[in-house]
Amino acid sequence: MPMRKFQHTVTADDTSARVGSGDLDVLATPRLITWCENAAFQVCKQNIDADHTTVGTMVKIEHVKGSAVGSEITVLCAEPINDGRRLVCHVTVRDSDGEELAKGEFHRAVVDPDRFMSKCQRVL
């Protein structure tokens, strides 16, 4: 299955200590999830009509290895699987040595932006 690559370098702003998810200067899981979700969004965007967008609905991730500041990270995102209601992207995250840091899946619903936002505004 073809995978798209997205590159990142871990900075001090990406650490658990900085984002508040821990107290170590290693890549924070919330930041890793953001990078993966962005990859899924970018990949899904190429698989829908121009008048639609996607919104995240579910995240499953296993973060199995730490990464220090300065580490080069690659997020690999597969083309989405369309189950009729949502798009599902599988991701693998590797360090510069090719070791797996994380793996998971990201679910995204295809929505009409205007209709979606009008429903959100009614809540306010």
mmCIF file of N, CA and C in Angstrom:
data_model
loop_
_atom_site.group_PDB
_atom_site.id
_atom_site.type_symbol
_atom_site.label_atom_id
_atom_site.label_comp_id
_atom_site.label_asym_id
_atom_site.label_seq_id
_atom_site.Cartn_x
_atom_site.Cartn_y
_atom_site.Cartn_z
ATOM 1 N N MET A 1 0.845 -1.175 0.000
ATOM 2 C CA MET A 1 0.000 0.000 0.000
ATOM 3 C C MET A 1 0.893 1.241 0.000
ATOM 4 N N PRO A 2 0.645 2.194 -0.909
ATOM 5 C CA PRO A 2 1.498 3.393 -0.958
ATOM 6 C C PRO A 2 1.338 4.243 0.297
ATOM 7 N N MET A 3 2.455 4.798 0.729
ATOM 8 C CA MET A 3 2.472 5.635 1.940
ATOM 9 C C MET A 3 3.021 7.012 1.575
ATOM 10 N N ARG A 4 2.404 8.054 2.105
ATOM 11 C CA ARG A 4 2.949 9.407 1.963
ATOM 12 C C ARG A 4 3.796 9.718 3.175
ATOM 13 N N LYS A 5 4.897 10.437 2.945
ATOM 14 C CA LYS A 5 5.847 10.767 4.012
ATOM 15 C C LYS A 5 5.699 12.223 4.427
ATOM 16 N N PHE A 6 5.774 12.436 5.738
ATOM 17 C CA PHE A 6 5.751 13.771 6.320
ATOM 18 C C PHE A 6 6.896 13.834 7.330
ATOM 19 N N GLN A 7 7.797 14.805 7.160
ATOM 20 C CA GLN A 7 9.010 14.912 7.983
ATOM 21 C C GLN A 7 8.843 15.967 9.069
ATOM 22 N N HIS A 8 9.392 15.692 10.241
ATOM 23 C CA HIS A 8 9.385 16.631 11.358
ATOM 24 C C HIS A 8 10.697 16.504 12.126
ATOM 25 N N THR A 9 11.111 17.588 12.730
ATOM 26 C CA THR A 9 12.246 17.584 13.643
ATOM 27 C C THR A 9 11.723 17.976 15.017
ATOM 28 N N VAL A 10 12.038 17.188 16.023
ATOM 29 C CA VAL A 10 11.577 17.460 17.379
ATOM 30 C C VAL A 10 12.307 18.697 17.917
ATOM 31 N N THR A 11 11.536 19.682 18.356
ATOM 32 C CA THR A 11 12.095 20.890 18.963
ATOM 33 C C THR A 11 11.686 20.934 20.437
ATOM 34 N N ALA A 12 12.222 21.898 21.155
ATOM 35 C CA ALA A 12 11.856 22.065 22.568
ATOM 36 C C ALA A 12 10.353 22.306 22.721
ATOM 37 N N ASP A 13 9.736 22.958 21.743
ATOM 38 C CA ASP A 13 8.290 23.213 21.798
ATOM 39 C C ASP A 13 7.454 21.951 21.629
ATOM 40 N N ASP A 14 8.072 20.860 21.170
ATOM 41 C CA ASP A 14 7.366 19.599 20.933
ATOM 42 C C ASP A 14 7.455 18.630 22.104
ATOM 43 N N THR A 15 8.115 19.022 23.179
ATOM 44 C CA THR A 15 8.378 18.091 24.285
ATOM 45 C C THR A 15 7.210 18.004 25.273
ATOM 46 N N SER A 16 7.203 16.886 25.980
ATOM 47 C CA SER A 16 6.188 16.672 27.016
ATOM 48 C C SER A 16 6.244 17.771 28.072
ATOM 49 N N ALA A 17 7.460 18.165 28.443
ATOM 50 C CA ALA A 17 7.609 19.214 29.450
ATOM 51 C C ALA A 17 6.983 20.525 28.974
ATOM 52 N N ARG A 18 7.100 20.831 27.709
ATOM 53 C CA ARG A 18 6.581 22.101 27.182
ATOM 54 C C ARG A 18 5.064 22.064 26.965
ATOM 55 N N VAL A 19 4.542 20.949 26.445
ATOM 56 C CA VAL A 19 3.091 20.907 26.157
ATOM 57 C C VAL A 19 2.268 20.502 27.369
ATOM 58 N N GLY A 20 2.936 20.050 28.435
ATOM 59 C CA GLY A 20 2.229 19.751 29.670
ATOM 60 C C GLY A 20 1.719 18.332 29.803
ATOM 61 N N SER A 21 2.213 17.428 28.987
ATOM 62 C CA SER A 21 1.755 16.031 29.086
ATOM 63 C C SER A 21 2.733 15.162 29.872
ATOM 64 N N GLY A 22 3.756 15.773 30.424
ATOM 65 C CA GLY A 22 4.775 15.067 31.205
ATOM 66 C C GLY A 22 5.821 16.066 31.646
ATOM 67 N N ASP A 23 6.950 15.527 32.164
ATOM 68 C CA ASP A 23 7.979 16.455 32.621
ATOM 69 C C ASP A 23 9.348 16.175 32.013
ATOM 70 N N LEU A 24 9.378 15.370 30.942
ATOM 71 C CA LEU A 24 10.645 15.055 30.277
ATOM 72 C C LEU A 24 10.756 15.821 28.957
ATOM 73 N N ASP A 25 11.998 16.054 28.554
ATOM 74 C CA ASP A 25 12.255 16.737 27.284
ATOM 75 C C ASP A 25 12.348 15.724 26.143
ATOM 76 N N VAL A 26 11.237 15.043 25.907
ATOM 77 C CA VAL A 26 11.105 14.091 24.800
ATOM 78 C C VAL A 26 9.835 14.436 24.030
ATOM 79 N N LEU A 27 9.723 13.910 22.820
ATOM 80 C CA LEU A 27 8.543 14.162 21.994
ATOM 81 C C LEU A 27 7.272 13.805 22.756
ATOM 82 N N ALA A 28 6.386 14.777 22.871
ATOM 83 C CA ALA A 28 5.121 14.588 23.573
ATOM 84 C C ALA A 28 4.149 13.790 22.707
ATOM 85 N N THR A 29 3.441 12.884 23.329
ATOM 86 C CA THR A 29 2.432 12.108 22.607
ATOM 87 C C THR A 29 1.376 13.014 21.961
ATOM 88 N N PRO A 30 0.894 14.063 22.637
ATOM 89 C CA PRO A 30 -0.073 14.935 21.960
ATOM 90 C C PRO A 30 0.481 15.578 20.685
ATOM 91 N N ARG A 31 1.770 15.941 20.694
ATOM 92 C CA ARG A 31 2.370 16.520 19.491
ATOM 93 C C ARG A 31 2.467 15.458 18.390
ATOM 94 N N LEU A 32 2.866 14.246 18.757
ATOM 95 C CA LEU A 32 2.924 13.146 17.797
ATOM 96 C C LEU A 32 1.554 12.903 17.169
ATOM 97 N N ILE A 33 0.519 12.928 17.988
ATOM 98 C CA ILE A 33 -0.843 12.735 17.478
ATOM 99 C C ILE A 33 -1.207 13.859 16.504
ATOM 100 N N THR A 34 -0.840 15.088 16.832
ATOM 101 C CA THR A 34 -1.111 16.213 15.935
ATOM 102 C C THR A 34 -0.438 16.007 14.587
ATOM 103 N N TRP A 35 0.822 15.585 14.601
ATOM 104 C CA TRP A 35 1.536 15.350 13.335
ATOM 105 C C TRP A 35 0.850 14.257 12.523
ATOM 106 N N CYS A 36 0.441 13.196 13.188
ATOM 107 C CA CYS A 36 -0.235 12.086 12.490
ATOM 108 C C CYS A 36 -1.592 12.509 11.957
ATOM 109 N N GLU A 37 -2.340 13.256 12.766
ATOM 110 C CA GLU A 37 -3.666 13.711 12.327
ATOM 111 C C GLU A 37 -3.537 14.648 11.134
ATOM 112 N N ASN A 38 -2.533 15.521 11.154
ATOM 113 C CA ASN A 38 -2.317 16.403 10.016
ATOM 114 C C ASN A 38 -1.990 15.602 8.766
ATOM 115 N N ALA A 39 -1.175 14.555 8.904
ATOM 116 C CA ALA A 39 -0.859 13.699 7.752
ATOM 117 C C ALA A 39 -2.132 13.058 7.212
ATOM 118 N N ALA A 40 -2.984 12.541 8.095
ATOM 119 C CA ALA A 40 -4.240 11.924 7.662
ATOM 120 C C ALA A 40 -5.132 12.949 6.958
ATOM 121 N N PHE A 41 -5.207 14.150 7.497
ATOM 122 C CA PHE A 41 -5.993 15.217 6.873
ATOM 123 C C PHE A 41 -5.487 15.510 5.468
ATOM 124 N N GLN A 42 -4.168 15.665 5.319
ATOM 125 C CA GLN A 42 -3.583 15.971 4.011
ATOM 126 C C GLN A 42 -3.848 14.850 2.997
ATOM 127 N N VAL A 43 -3.709 13.614 3.438
ATOM 128 C CA VAL A 43 -3.926 12.473 2.541
ATOM 129 C C VAL A 43 -5.408 12.366 2.169
ATOM 130 N N CYS A 44 -6.291 12.525 3.145
ATOM 131 C CA CYS A 44 -7.729 12.433 2.874
ATOM 132 C C CYS A 44 -8.208 13.551 1.959
ATOM 133 N N LYS A 45 -7.608 14.737 2.111
ATOM 134 C CA LYS A 45 -8.012 15.893 1.302
ATOM 135 C C LYS A 45 -7.907 15.590 -0.193
ATOM 136 N N GLN A 46 -6.970 14.762 -0.566
ATOM 137 C CA GLN A 46 -6.773 14.416 -1.975
ATOM 138 C C GLN A 46 -7.774 13.364 -2.459
ATOM 139 N N ASN A 47 -8.585 12.836 -1.563
ATOM 140 C CA ASN A 47 -9.498 11.760 -1.901
ATOM 141 C C ASN A 47 -10.972 12.145 -1.799
ATOM 142 N N ILE A 48 -11.246 13.452 -1.702
ATOM 143 C CA ILE A 48 -12.629 13.915 -1.596
ATOM 144 C C ILE A 48 -12.878 15.039 -2.586
ATOM 145 N N ASP A 49 -14.155 15.372 -2.786
ATOM 146 C CA ASP A 49 -14.529 16.489 -3.654
ATOM 147 C C ASP A 49 -14.013 17.797 -3.079
ATOM 148 N N ALA A 50 -13.734 18.752 -3.945
ATOM 149 C CA ALA A 50 -13.188 20.039 -3.526
ATOM 150 C C ALA A 50 -14.150 20.825 -2.637
ATOM 151 N N ASP A 51 -15.455 20.555 -2.715
ATOM 152 C CA ASP A 51 -16.424 21.301 -1.908
ATOM 153 C C ASP A 51 -16.696 20.654 -0.549
ATOM 154 N N HIS A 52 -15.920 19.656 -0.183
ATOM 155 C CA HIS A 52 -16.034 18.995 1.116
ATOM 156 C C HIS A 52 -14.703 19.070 1.861
ATOM 157 N N THR A 53 -14.741 18.728 3.122
ATOM 158 C CA THR A 53 -13.536 18.603 3.930
ATOM 159 C C THR A 53 -13.721 17.388 4.832
ATOM 160 N N THR A 54 -12.726 17.131 5.670
ATOM 161 C CA THR A 54 -12.856 16.026 6.618
ATOM 162 C C THR A 54 -12.617 16.550 8.024
ATOM 163 N N VAL A 55 -13.232 15.876 8.979
ATOM 164 C CA VAL A 55 -13.029 16.190 10.395
ATOM 165 C C VAL A 55 -12.642 14.907 11.112
ATOM 166 N N GLY A 56 -11.769 15.037 12.077
ATOM 167 C CA GLY A 56 -11.336 13.879 12.844
ATOM 168 C C GLY A 56 -12.451 13.368 13.734
ATOM 169 N N THR A 57 -12.582 12.040 13.800
ATOM 170 C CA THR A 57 -13.621 11.437 14.635
ATOM 171 C C THR A 57 -13.072 10.417 15.620
ATOM 172 N N MET A 58 -11.903 9.840 15.308
ATOM 173 C CA MET A 58 -11.332 8.860 16.232
ATOM 174 C C MET A 58 -9.832 8.744 15.996
ATOM 175 N N VAL A 59 -9.104 8.555 17.087
ATOM 176 C CA VAL A 59 -7.659 8.367 17.041
ATOM 177 C C VAL A 59 -7.321 7.123 17.849
ATOM 178 N N LYS A 60 -6.540 6.239 17.237
ATOM 179 C CA LYS A 60 -5.963 5.095 17.951
ATOM 180 C C LYS A 60 -4.476 5.146 17.692
ATOM 181 N N ILE A 61 -3.687 5.274 18.755
ATOM 182 C CA ILE A 61 -2.241 5.400 18.569
ATOM 183 C C ILE A 61 -1.526 4.668 19.692
ATOM 184 N N GLU A 62 -0.425 4.035 19.331
ATOM 185 C CA GLU A 62 0.459 3.420 20.314
ATOM 186 C C GLU A 62 1.831 4.058 20.145
ATOM 187 N N HIS A 63 2.266 4.803 21.149
ATOM 188 C CA HIS A 63 3.549 5.514 21.137
ATOM 189 C C HIS A 63 4.523 4.654 21.941
ATOM 190 N N VAL A 64 5.455 3.989 21.250
ATOM 191 C CA VAL A 64 6.253 2.935 21.893
ATOM 192 C C VAL A 64 7.705 3.295 22.179
ATOM 193 N N LYS A 65 8.165 4.463 21.698
ATOM 194 C CA LYS A 65 9.572 4.810 21.885
ATOM 195 C C LYS A 65 9.721 6.319 21.990
ATOM 196 N N GLY A 66 10.580 6.769 22.897
ATOM 197 C CA GLY A 66 10.834 8.191 23.074
ATOM 198 C C GLY A 66 11.755 8.755 22.002
ATOM 199 N N SER A 67 11.675 10.083 21.837
ATOM 200 C CA SER A 67 12.508 10.793 20.859
ATOM 201 C C SER A 67 12.990 12.093 21.477
ATOM 202 N N ALA A 68 14.288 12.312 21.469
ATOM 203 C CA ALA A 68 14.891 13.506 22.065
ATOM 204 C C ALA A 68 14.766 14.706 21.130
ATOM 205 N N VAL A 69 14.953 15.894 21.698
ATOM 206 C CA VAL A 69 15.008 17.121 20.903
ATOM 207 C C VAL A 69 16.091 16.955 19.845
ATOM 208 N N GLY A 70 15.789 17.351 18.625
ATOM 209 C CA GLY A 70 16.710 17.218 17.501
ATOM 210 C C GLY A 70 16.471 15.984 16.655
ATOM 211 N N SER A 71 15.688 15.047 17.156
ATOM 212 C CA SER A 71 15.402 13.819 16.401
ATOM 213 C C SER A 71 14.615 14.131 15.135
ATOM 214 N N GLU A 72 14.955 13.412 14.077
ATOM 215 C CA GLU A 72 14.227 13.517 12.811
ATOM 216 C C GLU A 72 13.162 12.430 12.798
ATOM 217 N N ILE A 73 11.916 12.831 12.560
ATOM 218 C CA ILE A 73 10.775 11.928 12.633
ATOM 219 C C ILE A 73 10.083 11.881 11.275
ATOM 220 N N THR A 74 9.683 10.686 10.859
ATOM 221 C CA THR A 74 8.926 10.518 9.625
ATOM 222 C C THR A 74 7.580 9.879 9.943
ATOM 223 N N VAL A 75 6.520 10.563 9.557
ATOM 224 C CA VAL A 75 5.171 10.014 9.664
ATOM 225 C C VAL A 75 4.820 9.454 8.295
ATOM 226 N N LEU A 76 4.499 8.174 8.255
ATOM 227 C CA LEU A 76 4.085 7.508 7.019
ATOM 228 C C LEU A 76 2.586 7.259 7.108
ATOM 229 N N CYS A 77 1.844 7.775 6.139
ATOM 230 C CA CYS A 77 0.386 7.665 6.158
ATOM 231 C C CYS A 77 -0.097 6.987 4.884
ATOM 232 N N ALA A 78 -0.853 5.910 5.060
ATOM 233 C CA ALA A 78 -1.395 5.163 3.924
ATOM 234 C C ALA A 78 -2.601 5.893 3.338
ATOM 235 N N GLU A 79 -2.879 5.614 2.081
ATOM 236 C CA GLU A 79 -4.099 6.119 1.464
ATOM 237 C C GLU A 79 -5.291 5.624 2.274
ATOM 238 N N PRO A 80 -6.333 6.438 2.405
ATOM 239 C CA PRO A 80 -7.432 6.061 3.278
ATOM 240 C C PRO A 80 -8.264 4.902 2.738
ATOM 241 N N ILE A 81 -8.805 4.159 3.678
ATOM 242 C CA ILE A 81 -9.797 3.137 3.381
ATOM 243 C C ILE A 81 -11.149 3.804 3.579
ATOM 244 N N ASN A 82 -12.029 3.691 2.600
ATOM 245 C CA ASN A 82 -13.348 4.307 2.688
ATOM 246 C C ASN A 82 -14.344 3.227 3.072
ATOM 247 N N ASP A 83 -14.923 3.345 4.269
ATOM 248 C CA ASP A 83 -15.882 2.328 4.705
ATOM 249 C C ASP A 83 -17.328 2.767 4.444
ATOM 250 N N GLY A 84 -17.486 3.844 3.672
ATOM 251 C CA GLY A 84 -18.806 4.327 3.330
ATOM 252 C C GLY A 84 -19.283 5.451 4.232
ATOM 253 N N ARG A 85 -18.777 5.525 5.442
ATOM 254 C CA ARG A 85 -19.167 6.576 6.380
ATOM 255 C C ARG A 85 -17.988 7.452 6.780
ATOM 256 N N ARG A 86 -16.808 6.908 6.634
ATOM 257 C CA ARG A 86 -15.623 7.640 7.059
ATOM 258 C C ARG A 86 -14.412 7.145 6.273
ATOM 259 N N LEU A 87 -13.333 7.912 6.375
ATOM 260 C CA LEU A 87 -12.055 7.526 5.801
ATOM 261 C C LEU A 87 -11.153 7.111 6.950
ATOM 262 N N VAL A 88 -10.446 6.006 6.770
ATOM 263 C CA VAL A 88 -9.568 5.483 7.814
ATOM 264 C C VAL A 88 -8.147 5.431 7.260
ATOM 265 N N CYS A 89 -7.231 6.134 7.936
ATOM 266 C CA CYS A 89 -5.819 6.139 7.533
ATOM 267 C C CYS A 89 -4.993 5.409 8.586
ATOM 268 N N HIS A 90 -4.124 4.531 8.112
ATOM 269 C CA HIS A 90 -3.171 3.865 9.000
ATOM 270 C C HIS A 90 -1.847 4.609 8.914
ATOM 271 N N VAL A 91 -1.249 4.849 10.072
ATOM 272 C CA VAL A 91 0.016 5.575 10.128
ATOM 273 C C VAL A 91 1.068 4.748 10.851
ATOM 274 N N THR A 92 2.307 4.969 10.434
ATOM 275 C CA THR A 92 3.481 4.434 11.122
ATOM 276 C C THR A 92 4.441 5.600 11.275
ATOM 277 N N VAL A 93 5.055 5.710 12.440
ATOM 278 C CA VAL A 93 6.009 6.788 12.694
ATOM 279 C C VAL A 93 7.364 6.149 12.966
ATOM 280 N N ARG A 94 8.397 6.647 12.280
ATOM 281 C CA ARG A 94 9.745 6.089 12.410
ATOM 282 C C ARG A 94 10.745 7.200 12.711
ATOM 283 N N ASP A 95 11.847 6.795 13.369
ATOM 284 C CA ASP A 95 12.936 7.748 13.603
ATOM 285 C C ASP A 95 13.917 7.656 12.445
ATOM 286 N N SER A 96 15.010 8.415 12.523
ATOM 287 C CA SER A 96 15.977 8.468 11.415
ATOM 288 C C SER A 96 16.710 7.143 11.205
ATOM 289 N N ASP A 97 16.697 6.262 12.218
ATOM 290 C CA ASP A 97 17.299 4.933 12.072
ATOM 291 C C ASP A 97 16.300 3.916 11.518
ATOM 292 N N GLY A 98 15.073 4.365 11.257
ATOM 293 C CA GLY A 98 14.037 3.470 10.745
ATOM 294 C C GLY A 98 13.299 2.692 11.821
ATOM 295 N N GLU A 99 13.606 2.977 13.087
ATOM 296 C CA GLU A 99 12.921 2.285 14.169
ATOM 297 C C GLU A 99 11.519 2.851 14.363
ATOM 298 N N GLU A 100 10.578 1.964 14.648
ATOM 299 C CA GLU A 100 9.201 2.383 14.845
ATOM 300 C C GLU A 100 9.023 3.093 16.179
ATOM 301 N N LEU A 101 8.439 4.294 16.125
ATOM 302 C CA LEU A 101 8.129 5.068 17.323
ATOM 303 C C LEU A 101 6.663 4.926 17.709
ATOM 304 N N ALA A 102 5.816 4.785 16.697
ATOM 305 C CA ALA A 102 4.383 4.735 16.944
ATOM 306 C C ALA A 102 3.679 4.141 15.736
ATOM 307 N N LYS A 103 2.458 3.677 15.995
ATOM 308 C CA LYS A 103 1.593 3.211 14.902
ATOM 309 C C LYS A 103 0.157 3.395 15.344
ATOM 310 N N GLY A 104 -0.724 3.524 14.372
ATOM 311 C CA GLY A 104 -2.118 3.697 14.728
ATOM 312 C C GLY A 104 -2.992 3.959 13.529
ATOM 313 N N GLU A 105 -4.214 4.387 13.827
ATOM 314 C CA GLU A 105 -5.155 4.725 12.763
ATOM 315 C C GLU A 105 -5.934 5.968 13.145
ATOM 316 N N PHE A 106 -6.326 6.712 12.108
ATOM 317 C CA PHE A 106 -7.040 7.964 12.258
ATOM 318 C C PHE A 106 -8.285 7.909 11.391
ATOM 319 N N HIS A 107 -9.436 8.156 12.003
ATOM 320 C CA HIS A 107 -10.708 8.134 11.291
ATOM 321 C C HIS A 107 -11.149 9.572 11.051
ATOM 322 N N ARG A 108 -11.640 9.836 9.842
ATOM 323 C CA ARG A 108 -12.096 11.166 9.473
ATOM 324 C C ARG A 108 -13.423 11.052 8.730
ATOM 325 N N ALA A 109 -14.377 11.892 9.095
ATOM 326 C CA ALA A 109 -15.666 11.945 8.418
ATOM 327 C C ALA A 109 -15.605 13.004 7.328
ATOM 328 N N VAL A 110 -16.230 12.722 6.190
ATOM 329 C CA VAL A 110 -16.336 13.691 5.104
ATOM 330 C C VAL A 110 -17.573 14.551 5.377
ATOM 331 N N VAL A 111 -17.376 15.880 5.373
ATOM 332 C CA VAL A 111 -18.482 16.788 5.684
ATOM 333 C C VAL A 111 -18.525 17.954 4.705
ATOM 334 N N ASP A 112 -19.709 18.542 4.604
ATOM 335 C CA ASP A 112 -19.893 19.810 3.908
ATOM 336 C C ASP A 112 -19.532 20.897 4.931
ATOM 337 N N PRO A 113 -18.529 21.734 4.652
ATOM 338 C CA PRO A 113 -18.071 22.705 5.653
ATOM 339 C C PRO A 113 -19.167 23.652 6.149
ATOM 340 N N ASP A 114 -20.001 24.176 5.250
ATOM 341 C CA ASP A 114 -21.037 25.127 5.653
ATOM 342 C C ASP A 114 -22.082 24.456 6.547
ATOM 343 N N ARG A 115 -22.509 23.291 6.153
ATOM 344 C CA ARG A 115 -23.506 22.564 6.948
ATOM 345 C C ARG A 115 -22.926 22.198 8.323
ATOM 346 N N PHE A 116 -21.687 21.733 8.334
ATOM 347 C CA PHE A 116 -21.038 21.360 9.586
ATOM 348 C C PHE A 116 -20.944 22.560 10.531
ATOM 349 N N MET A 117 -20.475 23.689 9.999
ATOM 350 C CA MET A 117 -20.302 24.882 10.828
ATOM 351 C C MET A 117 -21.643 25.439 11.302
ATOM 352 N N SER A 118 -22.679 25.333 10.474
ATOM 353 C CA SER A 118 -23.988 25.837 10.908
ATOM 354 C C SER A 118 -24.507 25.026 12.094
ATOM 355 N N LYS A 119 -24.227 23.740 12.122
ATOM 356 C CA LYS A 119 -24.624 22.905 13.272
ATOM 357 C C LYS A 119 -23.821 23.296 14.503
ATOM 358 N N CYS A 120 -22.561 23.620 14.329
ATOM 359 C CA CYS A 120 -21.735 24.035 15.469
ATOM 360 C C CYS A 120 -22.215 25.364 16.029
ATOM 361 N N GLN A 121 -22.625 26.287 15.173
ATOM 362 C CA GLN A 121 -23.082 27.609 15.609
ATOM 363 C C GLN A 121 -24.378 27.528 16.402
ATOM 364 N N ARG A 122 -25.225 26.549 16.101
ATOM 365 C CA ARG A 122 -26.486 26.403 16.821
ATOM 366 C C ARG A 122 -26.254 26.067 18.285
ATOM 367 N N VAL A 123 -25.127 25.427 18.568
ATOM 368 C CA VAL A 123 -24.809 25.048 19.943
ATOM 369 C C VAL A 123 -24.540 26.284 20.789
ATOM 370 N N LEU A 124 -23.967 27.321 20.184
ATOM 371 C CA LEU A 124 -23.622 28.547 20.935
ATOM 372 C C LEU A 124 -24.846 29.255 21.302
#
